[in-house]
mmCIF file of C-alpha atoms (C1' of nucleotides) in Angstrom:
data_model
loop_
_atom_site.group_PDB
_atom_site.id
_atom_site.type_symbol
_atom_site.label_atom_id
_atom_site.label_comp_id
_atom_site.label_asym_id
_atom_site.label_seq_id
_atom_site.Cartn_x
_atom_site.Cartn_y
_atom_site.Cartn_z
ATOM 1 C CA UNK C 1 114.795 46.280 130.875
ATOM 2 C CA UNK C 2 112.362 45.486 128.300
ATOM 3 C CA UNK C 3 115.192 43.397 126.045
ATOM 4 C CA UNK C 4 114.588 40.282 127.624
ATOM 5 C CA UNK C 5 110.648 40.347 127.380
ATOM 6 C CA UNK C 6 109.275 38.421 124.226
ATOM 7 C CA UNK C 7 106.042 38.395 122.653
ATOM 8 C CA UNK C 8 104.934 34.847 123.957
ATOM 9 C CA UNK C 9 106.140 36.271 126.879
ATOM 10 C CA UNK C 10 103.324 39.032 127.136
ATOM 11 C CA UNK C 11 101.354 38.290 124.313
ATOM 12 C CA UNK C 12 100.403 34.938 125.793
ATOM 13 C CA UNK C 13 97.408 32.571 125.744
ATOM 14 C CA UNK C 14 94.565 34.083 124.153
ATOM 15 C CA UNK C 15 95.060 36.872 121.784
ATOM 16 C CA UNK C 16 98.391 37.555 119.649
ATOM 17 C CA UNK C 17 98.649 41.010 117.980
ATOM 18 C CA UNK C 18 100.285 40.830 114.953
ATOM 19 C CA UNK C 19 101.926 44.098 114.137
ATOM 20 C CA UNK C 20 100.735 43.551 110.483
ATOM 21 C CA UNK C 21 97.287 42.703 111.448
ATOM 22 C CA UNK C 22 94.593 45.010 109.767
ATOM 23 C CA UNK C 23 92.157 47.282 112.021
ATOM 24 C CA UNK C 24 88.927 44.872 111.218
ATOM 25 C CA UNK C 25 91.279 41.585 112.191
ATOM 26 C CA UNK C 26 91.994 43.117 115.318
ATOM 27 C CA UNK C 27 88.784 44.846 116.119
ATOM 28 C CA UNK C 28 86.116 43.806 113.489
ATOM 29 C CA UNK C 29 83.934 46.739 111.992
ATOM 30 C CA UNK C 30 80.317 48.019 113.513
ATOM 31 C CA UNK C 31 77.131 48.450 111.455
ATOM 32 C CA UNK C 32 77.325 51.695 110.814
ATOM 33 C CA UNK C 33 81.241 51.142 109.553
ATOM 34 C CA UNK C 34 83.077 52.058 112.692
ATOM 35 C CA UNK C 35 85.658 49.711 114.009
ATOM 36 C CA UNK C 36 85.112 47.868 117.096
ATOM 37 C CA UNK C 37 86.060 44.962 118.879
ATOM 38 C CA UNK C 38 83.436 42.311 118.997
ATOM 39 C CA UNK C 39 83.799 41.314 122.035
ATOM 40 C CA UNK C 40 83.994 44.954 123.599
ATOM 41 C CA UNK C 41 81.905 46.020 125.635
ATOM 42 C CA UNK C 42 79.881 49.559 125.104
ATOM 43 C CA UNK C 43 82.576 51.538 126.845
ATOM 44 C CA UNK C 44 85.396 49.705 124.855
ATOM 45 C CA UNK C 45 84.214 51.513 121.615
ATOM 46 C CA UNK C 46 84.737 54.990 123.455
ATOM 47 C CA UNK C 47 88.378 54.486 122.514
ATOM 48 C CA UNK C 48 87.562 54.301 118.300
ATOM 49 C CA UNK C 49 84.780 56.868 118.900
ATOM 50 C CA UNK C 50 86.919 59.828 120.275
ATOM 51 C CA UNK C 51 90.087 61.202 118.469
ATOM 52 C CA UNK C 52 92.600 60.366 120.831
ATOM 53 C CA UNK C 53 93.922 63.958 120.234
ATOM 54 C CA UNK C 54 90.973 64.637 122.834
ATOM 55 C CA UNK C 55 91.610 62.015 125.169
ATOM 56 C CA UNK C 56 92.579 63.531 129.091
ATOM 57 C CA UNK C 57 95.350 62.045 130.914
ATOM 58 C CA UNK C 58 93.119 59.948 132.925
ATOM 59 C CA UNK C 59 91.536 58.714 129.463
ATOM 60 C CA UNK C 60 95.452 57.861 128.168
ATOM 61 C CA UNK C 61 95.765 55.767 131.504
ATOM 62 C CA UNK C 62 92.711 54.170 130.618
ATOM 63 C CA UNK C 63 93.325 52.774 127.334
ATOM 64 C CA UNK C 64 96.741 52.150 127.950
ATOM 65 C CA UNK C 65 94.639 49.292 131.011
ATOM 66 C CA UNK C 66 92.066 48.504 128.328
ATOM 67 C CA UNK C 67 95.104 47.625 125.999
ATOM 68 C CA UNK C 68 96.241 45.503 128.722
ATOM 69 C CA UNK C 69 93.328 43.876 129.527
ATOM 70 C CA UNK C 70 92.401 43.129 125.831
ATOM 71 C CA UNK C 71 95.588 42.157 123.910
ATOM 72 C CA UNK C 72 96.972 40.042 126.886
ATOM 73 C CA UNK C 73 99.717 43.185 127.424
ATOM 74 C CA UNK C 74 102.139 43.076 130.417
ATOM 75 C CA UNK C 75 101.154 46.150 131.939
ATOM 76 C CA UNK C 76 105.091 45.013 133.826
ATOM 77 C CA UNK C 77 106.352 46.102 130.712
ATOM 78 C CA UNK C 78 104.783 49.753 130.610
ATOM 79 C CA UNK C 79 106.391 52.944 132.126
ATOM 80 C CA UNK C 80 103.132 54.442 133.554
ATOM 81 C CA UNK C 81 105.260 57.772 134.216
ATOM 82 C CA UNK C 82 105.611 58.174 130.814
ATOM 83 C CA UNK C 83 101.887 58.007 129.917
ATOM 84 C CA UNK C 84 101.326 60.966 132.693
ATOM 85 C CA UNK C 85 100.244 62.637 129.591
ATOM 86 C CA UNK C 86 97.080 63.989 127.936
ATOM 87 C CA UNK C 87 95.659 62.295 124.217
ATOM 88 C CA UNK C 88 97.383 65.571 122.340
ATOM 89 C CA UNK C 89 100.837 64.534 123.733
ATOM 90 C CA UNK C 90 100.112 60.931 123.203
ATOM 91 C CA UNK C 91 99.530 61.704 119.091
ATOM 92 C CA UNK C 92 102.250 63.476 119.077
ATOM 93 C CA UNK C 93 104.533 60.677 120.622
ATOM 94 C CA UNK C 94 106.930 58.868 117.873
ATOM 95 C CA UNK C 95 107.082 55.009 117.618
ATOM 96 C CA UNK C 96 110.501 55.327 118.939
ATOM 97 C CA UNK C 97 108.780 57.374 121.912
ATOM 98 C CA UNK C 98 106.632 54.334 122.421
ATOM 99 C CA UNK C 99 109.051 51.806 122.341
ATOM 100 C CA UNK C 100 111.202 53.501 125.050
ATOM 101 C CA UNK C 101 108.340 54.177 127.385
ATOM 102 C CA UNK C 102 106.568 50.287 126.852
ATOM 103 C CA UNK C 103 109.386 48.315 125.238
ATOM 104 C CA UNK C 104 107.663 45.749 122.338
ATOM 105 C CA UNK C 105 104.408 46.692 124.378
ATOM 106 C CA UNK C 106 104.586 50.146 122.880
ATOM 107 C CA UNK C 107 105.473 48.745 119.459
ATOM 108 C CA UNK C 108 102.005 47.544 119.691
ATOM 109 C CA UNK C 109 100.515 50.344 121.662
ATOM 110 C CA UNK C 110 101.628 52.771 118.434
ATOM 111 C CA UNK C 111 100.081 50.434 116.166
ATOM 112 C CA UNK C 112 97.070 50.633 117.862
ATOM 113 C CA UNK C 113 96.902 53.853 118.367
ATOM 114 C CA UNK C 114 97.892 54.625 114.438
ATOM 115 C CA UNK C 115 95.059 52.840 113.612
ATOM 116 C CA UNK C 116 92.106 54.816 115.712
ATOM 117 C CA UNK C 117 93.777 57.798 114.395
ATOM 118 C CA UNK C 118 93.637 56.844 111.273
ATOM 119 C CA UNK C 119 89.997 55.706 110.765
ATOM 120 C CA UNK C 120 88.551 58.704 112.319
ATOM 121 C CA UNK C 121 85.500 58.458 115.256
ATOM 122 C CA UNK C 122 81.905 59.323 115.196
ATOM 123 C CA UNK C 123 81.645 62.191 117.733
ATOM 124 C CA UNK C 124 84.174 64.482 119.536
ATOM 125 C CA UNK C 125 84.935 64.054 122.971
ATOM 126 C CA UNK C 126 81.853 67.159 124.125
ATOM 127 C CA UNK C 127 79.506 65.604 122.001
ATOM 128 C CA UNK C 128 80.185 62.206 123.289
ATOM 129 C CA UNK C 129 79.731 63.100 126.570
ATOM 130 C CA UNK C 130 76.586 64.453 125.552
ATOM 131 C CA UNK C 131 75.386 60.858 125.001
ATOM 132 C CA UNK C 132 76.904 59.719 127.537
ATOM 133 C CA UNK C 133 75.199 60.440 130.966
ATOM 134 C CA UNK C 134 77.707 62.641 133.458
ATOM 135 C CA UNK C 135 79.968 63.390 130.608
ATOM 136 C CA UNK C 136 83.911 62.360 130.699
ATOM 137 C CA UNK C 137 85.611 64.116 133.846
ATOM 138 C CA UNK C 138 82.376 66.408 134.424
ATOM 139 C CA UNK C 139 83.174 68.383 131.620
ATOM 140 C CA UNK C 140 80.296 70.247 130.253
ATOM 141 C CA UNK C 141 77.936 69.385 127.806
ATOM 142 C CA UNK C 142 78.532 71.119 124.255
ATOM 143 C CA UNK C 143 76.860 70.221 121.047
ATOM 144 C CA UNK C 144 77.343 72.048 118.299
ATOM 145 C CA UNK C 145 76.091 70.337 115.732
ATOM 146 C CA UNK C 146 78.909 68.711 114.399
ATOM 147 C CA UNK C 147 79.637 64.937 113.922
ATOM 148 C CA UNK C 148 83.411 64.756 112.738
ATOM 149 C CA UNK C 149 85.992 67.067 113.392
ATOM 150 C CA UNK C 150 88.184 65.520 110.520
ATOM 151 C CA UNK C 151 85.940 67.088 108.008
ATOM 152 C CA UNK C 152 85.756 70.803 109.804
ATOM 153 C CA UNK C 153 87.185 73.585 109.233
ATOM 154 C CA UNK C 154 90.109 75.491 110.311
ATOM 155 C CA UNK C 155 88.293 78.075 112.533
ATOM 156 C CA UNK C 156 86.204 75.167 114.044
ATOM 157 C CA UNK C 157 89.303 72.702 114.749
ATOM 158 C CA UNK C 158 90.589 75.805 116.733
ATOM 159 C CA UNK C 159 87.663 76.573 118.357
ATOM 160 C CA UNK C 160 87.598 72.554 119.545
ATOM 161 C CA UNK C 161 90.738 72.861 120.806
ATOM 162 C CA UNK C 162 90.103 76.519 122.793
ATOM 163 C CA UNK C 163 87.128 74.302 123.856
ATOM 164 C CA UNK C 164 88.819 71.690 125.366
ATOM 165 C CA UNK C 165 91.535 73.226 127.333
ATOM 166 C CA UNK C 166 92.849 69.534 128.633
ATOM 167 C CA UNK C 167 93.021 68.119 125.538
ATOM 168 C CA UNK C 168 94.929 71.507 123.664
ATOM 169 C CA UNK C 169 98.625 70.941 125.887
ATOM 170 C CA UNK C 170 98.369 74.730 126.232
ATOM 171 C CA UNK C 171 98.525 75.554 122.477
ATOM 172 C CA UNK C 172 95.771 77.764 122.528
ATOM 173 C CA UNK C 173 94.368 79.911 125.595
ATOM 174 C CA UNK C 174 91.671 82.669 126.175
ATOM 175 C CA UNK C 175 92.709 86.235 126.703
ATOM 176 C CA UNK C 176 89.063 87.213 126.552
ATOM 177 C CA UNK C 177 86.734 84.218 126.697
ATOM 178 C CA UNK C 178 83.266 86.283 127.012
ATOM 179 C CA UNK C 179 84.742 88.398 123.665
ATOM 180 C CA UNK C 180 85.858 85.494 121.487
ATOM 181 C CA UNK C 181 89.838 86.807 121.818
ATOM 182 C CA UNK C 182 92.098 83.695 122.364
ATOM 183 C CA UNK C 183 96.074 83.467 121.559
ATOM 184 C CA UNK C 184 98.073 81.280 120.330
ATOM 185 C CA UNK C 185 100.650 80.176 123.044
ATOM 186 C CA UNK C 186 102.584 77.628 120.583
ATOM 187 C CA UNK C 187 102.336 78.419 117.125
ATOM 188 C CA UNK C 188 104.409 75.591 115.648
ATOM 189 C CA UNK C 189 102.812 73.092 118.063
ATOM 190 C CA UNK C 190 98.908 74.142 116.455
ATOM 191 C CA UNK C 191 100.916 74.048 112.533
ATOM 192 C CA UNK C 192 101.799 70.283 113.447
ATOM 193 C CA UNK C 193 98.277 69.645 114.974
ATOM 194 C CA UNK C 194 96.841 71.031 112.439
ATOM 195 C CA UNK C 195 99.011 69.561 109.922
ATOM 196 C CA UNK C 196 98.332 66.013 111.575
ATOM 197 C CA UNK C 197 94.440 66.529 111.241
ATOM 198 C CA UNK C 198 94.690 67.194 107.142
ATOM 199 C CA UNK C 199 97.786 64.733 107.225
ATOM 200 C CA UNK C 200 100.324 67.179 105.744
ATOM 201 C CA UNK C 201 103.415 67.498 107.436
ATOM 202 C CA UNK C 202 104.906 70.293 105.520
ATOM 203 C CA UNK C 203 102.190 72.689 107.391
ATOM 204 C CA UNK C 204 103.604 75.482 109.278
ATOM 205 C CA UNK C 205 102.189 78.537 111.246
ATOM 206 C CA UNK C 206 102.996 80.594 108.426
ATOM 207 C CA UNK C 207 100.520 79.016 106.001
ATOM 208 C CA UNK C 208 98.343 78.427 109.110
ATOM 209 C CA UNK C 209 98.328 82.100 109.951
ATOM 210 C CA UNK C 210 97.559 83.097 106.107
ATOM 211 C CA UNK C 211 94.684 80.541 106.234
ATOM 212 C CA UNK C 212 93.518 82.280 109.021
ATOM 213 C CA UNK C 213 93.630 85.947 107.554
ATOM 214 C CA UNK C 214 91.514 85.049 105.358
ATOM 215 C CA UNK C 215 88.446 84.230 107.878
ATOM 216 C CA UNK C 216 88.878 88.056 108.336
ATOM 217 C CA UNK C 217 87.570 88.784 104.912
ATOM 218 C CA UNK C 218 84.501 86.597 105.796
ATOM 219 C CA UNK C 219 83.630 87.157 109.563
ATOM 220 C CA UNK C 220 84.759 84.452 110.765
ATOM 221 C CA UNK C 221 87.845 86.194 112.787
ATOM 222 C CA UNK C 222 88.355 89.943 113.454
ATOM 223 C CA UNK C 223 91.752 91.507 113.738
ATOM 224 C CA UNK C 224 93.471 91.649 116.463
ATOM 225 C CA UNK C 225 96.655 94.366 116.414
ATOM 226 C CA UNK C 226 98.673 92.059 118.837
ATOM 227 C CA UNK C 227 100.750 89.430 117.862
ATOM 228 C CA UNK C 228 99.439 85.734 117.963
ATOM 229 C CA UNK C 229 95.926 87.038 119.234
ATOM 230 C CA UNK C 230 92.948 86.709 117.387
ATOM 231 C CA UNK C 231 89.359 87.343 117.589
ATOM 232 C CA UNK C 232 86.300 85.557 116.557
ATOM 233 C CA UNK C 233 83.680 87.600 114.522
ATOM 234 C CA UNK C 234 80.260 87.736 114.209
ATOM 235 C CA UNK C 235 80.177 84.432 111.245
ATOM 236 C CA UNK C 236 82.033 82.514 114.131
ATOM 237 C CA UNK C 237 79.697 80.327 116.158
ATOM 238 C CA UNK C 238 80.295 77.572 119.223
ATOM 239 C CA UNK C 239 82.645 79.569 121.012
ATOM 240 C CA UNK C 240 80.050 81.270 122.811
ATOM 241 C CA UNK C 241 80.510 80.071 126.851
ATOM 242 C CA UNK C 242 76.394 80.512 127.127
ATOM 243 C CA UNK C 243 75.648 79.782 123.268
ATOM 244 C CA UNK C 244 77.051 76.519 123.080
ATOM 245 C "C1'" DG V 1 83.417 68.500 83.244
ATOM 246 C "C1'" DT V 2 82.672 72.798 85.883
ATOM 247 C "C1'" DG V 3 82.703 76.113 89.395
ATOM 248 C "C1'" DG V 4 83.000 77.555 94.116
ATOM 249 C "C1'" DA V 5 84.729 77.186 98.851
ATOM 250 C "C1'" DG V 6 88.409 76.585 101.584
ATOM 251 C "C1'" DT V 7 92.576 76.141 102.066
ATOM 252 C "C1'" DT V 8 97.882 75.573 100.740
ATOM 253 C "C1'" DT V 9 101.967 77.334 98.890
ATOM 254 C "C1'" DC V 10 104.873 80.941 97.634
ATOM 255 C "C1'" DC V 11 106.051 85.459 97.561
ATOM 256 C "C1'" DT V 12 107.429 90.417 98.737
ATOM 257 C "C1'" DG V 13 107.216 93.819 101.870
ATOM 258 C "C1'" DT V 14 106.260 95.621 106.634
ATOM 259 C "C1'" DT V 15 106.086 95.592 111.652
ATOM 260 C "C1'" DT V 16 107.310 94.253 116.260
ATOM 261 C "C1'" DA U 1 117.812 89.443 113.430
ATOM 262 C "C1'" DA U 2 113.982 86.652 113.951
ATOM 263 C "C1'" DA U 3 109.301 85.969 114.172
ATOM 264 C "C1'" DA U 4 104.985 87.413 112.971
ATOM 265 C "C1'" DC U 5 101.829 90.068 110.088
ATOM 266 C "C1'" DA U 6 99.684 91.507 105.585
ATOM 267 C "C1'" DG U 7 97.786 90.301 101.485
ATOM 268 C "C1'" DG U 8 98.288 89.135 96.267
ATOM 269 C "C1'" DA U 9 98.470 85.311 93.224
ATOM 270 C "C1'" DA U 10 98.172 80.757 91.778
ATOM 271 C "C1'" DA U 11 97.564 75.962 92.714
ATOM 272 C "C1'" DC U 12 95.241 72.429 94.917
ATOM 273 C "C1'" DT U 13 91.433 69.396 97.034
ATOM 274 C "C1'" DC U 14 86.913 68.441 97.799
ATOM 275 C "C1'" DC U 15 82.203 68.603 96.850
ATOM 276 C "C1'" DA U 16 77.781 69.651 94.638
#
DNA sequence: GTGGAGTTTCCTGTTT
DNA sequence: AAAACAGGAAACTCCA
């Protein structure tokens, strides 16, 4: 359906996206060295300020309109239905993905969406919301102290995602919250996400699950004699409901 | 350059 | 039989 749409057709007046275009041509850089459009608004830099691995559905649906609205996109051209999905499932979408669910639209969409990946935010999604007054979708306000995710550790990027049980696409859950035991619902799905975050794709849960048996030796996690549950020990902080 | 922390990779063997 | 667990060993990356 999307064959006989062009770019002038979409991509018209104002604003033409070149695929090829670098992240400061299309959004220009802030002070402090994060990118941002210059003509977006305050709200407009949420989108480069939040991993979109944390976005919630409602956030996908919104960037996928703030797309529209900035880069002259046909929102005609975009299956909606297929964007019924939260930020995790959105990563984890291929270009191909993209292209069948927006046409040329998600050729540009990808892009886009490659390039917040790629040069990182300030603040998770909790912390944000911290700033922000009333939070994103009334979740509640965490801070633990942390201002990049990219740079934390493997007990801490699953304790983010146990943390932010929209975002996770039912990876992780809690067996036990008030005792720090969670399991791991989809252990290959966590070895890609985690293997996205340090940007090697040859991780598996098998290396994953080794890096994690070490934390035992340091407090950080306390064994757990039943398969894909673990435990955090006392070294392990954030995950505390009340501590947070 | 060096050393340590935190993985990553590979491995063999065991358990579920 | 497959998946997960256990943990040794070495390599690797990053940072101070």
């Amino acid at each position: 359906m999307l064959d006989s749409v062009t770019h002038s057709t979409f991509l018209s007046n104002t604003m033409v996206c070149d695929p090829l275009m670098s992240w400061t041509e299309l959004f220009g850089t802030t002070e402090d060295g994060y990118p941002t459009c210059d003509h977006q608004t305050d709200s407009d830099s949420f989108w480069t300020s939040i991993h979109p691995e944390y976005w919630s559905k409602h956030n996908v649906c919104e960037w996928l309109q703030f797309c529209c609205d900035q880069y002259k996109l046909d929102a005609n051209c975009i299956s909606f239905s297929h964007f019924n999905i939260n930020g995790l499932q959105l990563c984890n979408m291929t270009q191909e993905e993209f292209l069948d669910a927006a046409g040329i639209c998600g050729e540009y969409l990808y892009f886009i969406l490659q390039n917040i990946r790629t040069h990182g935010y300030s603040v998770p999604a909790r912390d944000k919301a911290c700033v922000r007054a009333g939070g994103i979708n009334g979740q509640e306000c965490h801070s633990h102290g942390r201002t990049n995710l990219q740079s934390s550790h493997l007990w801490e990027f699953v304790r983010d995602l146990l943390l932010s049980p929209e975002e996770n696409g039912g990876i992780l859950e809690w067996e036990d919250r008030g005792q720090g035991i969670f399991r791991v619902v989809k252990s290959e799905a966590l070895a890609k996400m985690w293997g996205q975050r340090k940007k090697n794709d040859r991780m598996t849960y098998e290396k994953l699950s080794r890096a994690l048996r070490y934390y035992y030796k340091t407090g950080i996690l306390e064994r757990v004699d039943r398969r894909l549950v673990y435990k955090f020990g006392k070294n392990a902080h954030g995950w505390q409901e009340n501590k947070i």
